[in-house]
């Protein structure tokens, strides 16, 4: 008898696409908005980056077709790992326990939010198609 677990619901291609979308959006926002307007370590920059994570998680959840929450959450957490690695390389003095905790909690929440939104919209569209 085969038992299914959460790894069976993971769609790594969808997660990779979601992470790539989030990182591309972060780079674009940095180059087009944050740098030209000299917006650095303020809450506006944090909110914009978090929205990029939510968009990437949405893409991941949408492409996964099943377990949108799980795939979106994974995209958010992998994005947090990438962001942490970039911070370690660029500004290692900013890495402390509180910042790492904030990073993973907020990216995880945005990942879950993006995944839930993708799943909700997909479910609604399927329900309307069956009417």
PDB file of N, CA, C and O in Angstrom, residues 23 26 79-92 94-95 103:
ATOM      1  N   UNK A  23      12.586  36.530  -7.881  1.00  0.00           N
ATOM      2  CA  UNK A  23      13.915  37.149  -7.954  1.00  0.00           C
ATOM      3  C   UNK A  23      14.014  38.141  -9.112  1.00  0.00           C
ATOM      4  O   UNK A  23      14.599  39.216  -8.964  1.00  0.00           O
ATOM      5  N   UNK A  26      12.233  41.225  -8.051  1.00  0.00           N
ATOM      6  CA  UNK A  26      13.045  41.980  -7.081  1.00  0.00           C
ATOM      7  C   UNK A  26      14.137  42.774  -7.781  1.00  0.00           C
ATOM      8  O   UNK A  26      14.357  43.945  -7.470  1.00  0.00           O
ATOM      9  N   UNK A  79      13.082  31.398  -1.744  1.00  0.00           N
ATOM     10  CA  UNK A  79      13.454  32.795  -2.008  1.00  0.00           C
ATOM     11  C   UNK A  79      14.134  33.407  -0.791  1.00  0.00           C
ATOM     12  O   UNK A  79      15.074  34.198  -0.924  1.00  0.00           O
ATOM     13  N   UNK A  80      13.702  33.025   0.407  1.00  0.00           N
ATOM     14  CA  UNK A  80      14.338  33.513   1.629  1.00  0.00           C
ATOM     15  C   UNK A  80      15.773  33.015   1.734  1.00  0.00           C
ATOM     16  O   UNK A  80      16.671  33.768   2.131  1.00  0.00           O
ATOM     17  N   UNK A  81      15.999  31.764   1.361  1.00  0.00           N
ATOM     18  CA  UNK A  81      17.362  31.219   1.391  1.00  0.00           C
ATOM     19  C   UNK A  81      18.252  31.978   0.409  1.00  0.00           C
ATOM     20  O   UNK A  81      19.379  32.368   0.741  1.00  0.00           O
ATOM     21  N   UNK A  82      17.746  32.226  -0.794  1.00  0.00           N
ATOM     22  CA  UNK A  82      18.515  32.966  -1.799  1.00  0.00           C
ATOM     23  C   UNK A  82      18.807  34.381  -1.304  1.00  0.00           C
ATOM     24  O   UNK A  82      19.929  34.882  -1.425  1.00  0.00           O
ATOM     25  N   UNK A  83      17.812  35.020  -0.726  1.00  0.00           N
ATOM     26  CA  UNK A  83      17.989  36.376  -0.200  1.00  0.00           C
ATOM     27  C   UNK A  83      18.994  36.398   0.948  1.00  0.00           C
ATOM     28  O   UNK A  83      19.826  37.314   1.033  1.00  0.00           O
ATOM     29  N   UNK A  84      18.943  35.403   1.806  1.00  0.00           N
ATOM     30  CA  UNK A  84      19.899  35.319   2.905  1.00  0.00           C
ATOM     31  C   UNK A  84      21.323  35.145   2.374  1.00  0.00           C
ATOM     32  O   UNK A  84      22.250  35.806   2.852  1.00  0.00           O
ATOM     33  N   UNK A  85      21.483  34.289   1.383  1.00  0.00           N
ATOM     34  CA  UNK A  85      22.806  34.093   0.794  1.00  0.00           C
ATOM     35  C   UNK A  85      23.321  35.383   0.155  1.00  0.00           C
ATOM     36  O   UNK A  85      24.501  35.726   0.290  1.00  0.00           O
ATOM     37  N   UNK A  86      22.448  36.121  -0.522  1.00  0.00           N
ATOM     38  CA  UNK A  86      22.848  37.394  -1.127  1.00  0.00           C
ATOM     39  C   UNK A  86      23.246  38.406  -0.056  1.00  0.00           C
ATOM     40  O   UNK A  86      24.216  39.153  -0.226  1.00  0.00           O
ATOM     41  N   UNK A  87      22.534  38.411   1.055  1.00  0.00           N
ATOM     42  CA  UNK A  87      22.865  39.325   2.147  1.00  0.00           C
ATOM     43  C   UNK A  87      24.195  38.953   2.782  1.00  0.00           C
ATOM     44  O   UNK A  87      24.994  39.829   3.115  1.00  0.00           O
ATOM     45  N   UNK A  88      24.449  37.667   2.945  1.00  0.00           N
ATOM     46  CA  UNK A  88      25.719  37.219   3.520  1.00  0.00           C
ATOM     47  C   UNK A  88      26.887  37.665   2.644  1.00  0.00           C
ATOM     48  O   UNK A  88      27.927  38.086   3.148  1.00  0.00           O
ATOM     49  N   UNK A  89      26.693  37.610   1.328  1.00  0.00           N
ATOM     50  CA  UNK A  89      27.760  38.008   0.410  1.00  0.00           C
ATOM     51  C   UNK A  89      27.939  39.530   0.396  1.00  0.00           C
ATOM     52  O   UNK A  89      29.063  40.026   0.434  1.00  0.00           O
ATOM     53  N   UNK A  90      26.824  40.283   0.360  1.00  0.00           N
ATOM     54  CA  UNK A  90      26.900  41.738   0.204  1.00  0.00           C
ATOM     55  C   UNK A  90      27.076  42.494   1.510  1.00  0.00           C
ATOM     56  O   UNK A  90      27.797  43.484   1.557  1.00  0.00           O
ATOM     57  N   UNK A  91      26.384  42.086   2.545  1.00  0.00           N
ATOM     58  CA  UNK A  91      26.415  42.833   3.806  1.00  0.00           C
ATOM     59  C   UNK A  91      26.359  41.871   4.990  1.00  0.00           C
ATOM     60  O   UNK A  91      25.350  41.800   5.698  1.00  0.00           O
ATOM     61  N   UNK A  92      27.435  41.143   5.243  1.00  0.00           N
ATOM     62  CA  UNK A  92      27.403  40.140   6.311  1.00  0.00           C
ATOM     63  C   UNK A  92      27.143  40.721   7.702  1.00  0.00           C
ATOM     64  O   UNK A  92      26.644  40.025   8.580  1.00  0.00           O
ATOM     65  N   UNK A  94      24.865  42.688   8.509  1.00  0.00           N
ATOM     66  CA  UNK A  94      23.418  42.806   8.727  1.00  0.00           C
ATOM     67  C   UNK A  94      22.758  41.471   9.076  1.00  0.00           C
ATOM     68  O   UNK A  94      21.577  41.441   9.374  1.00  0.00           O
ATOM     69  N   UNK A  95      23.514  40.404   9.036  1.00  0.00           N
ATOM     70  CA  UNK A  95      22.946  39.091   9.325  1.00  0.00           C
ATOM     71  C   UNK A  95      23.011  38.841  10.833  1.00  0.00           C
ATOM     72  O   UNK A  95      24.082  38.693  11.406  1.00  0.00           O
ATOM     73  N   UNK A 103      13.143  37.571   8.017  1.00  0.00           N
ATOM     74  CA  UNK A 103      13.200  37.190   6.610  1.00  0.00           C
ATOM     75  C   UNK A 103      12.381  35.935   6.344  1.00  0.00           C
ATOM     76  O   UNK A 103      11.518  35.916   5.461  1.00  0.00           O
TER      77      UNK A 103
END
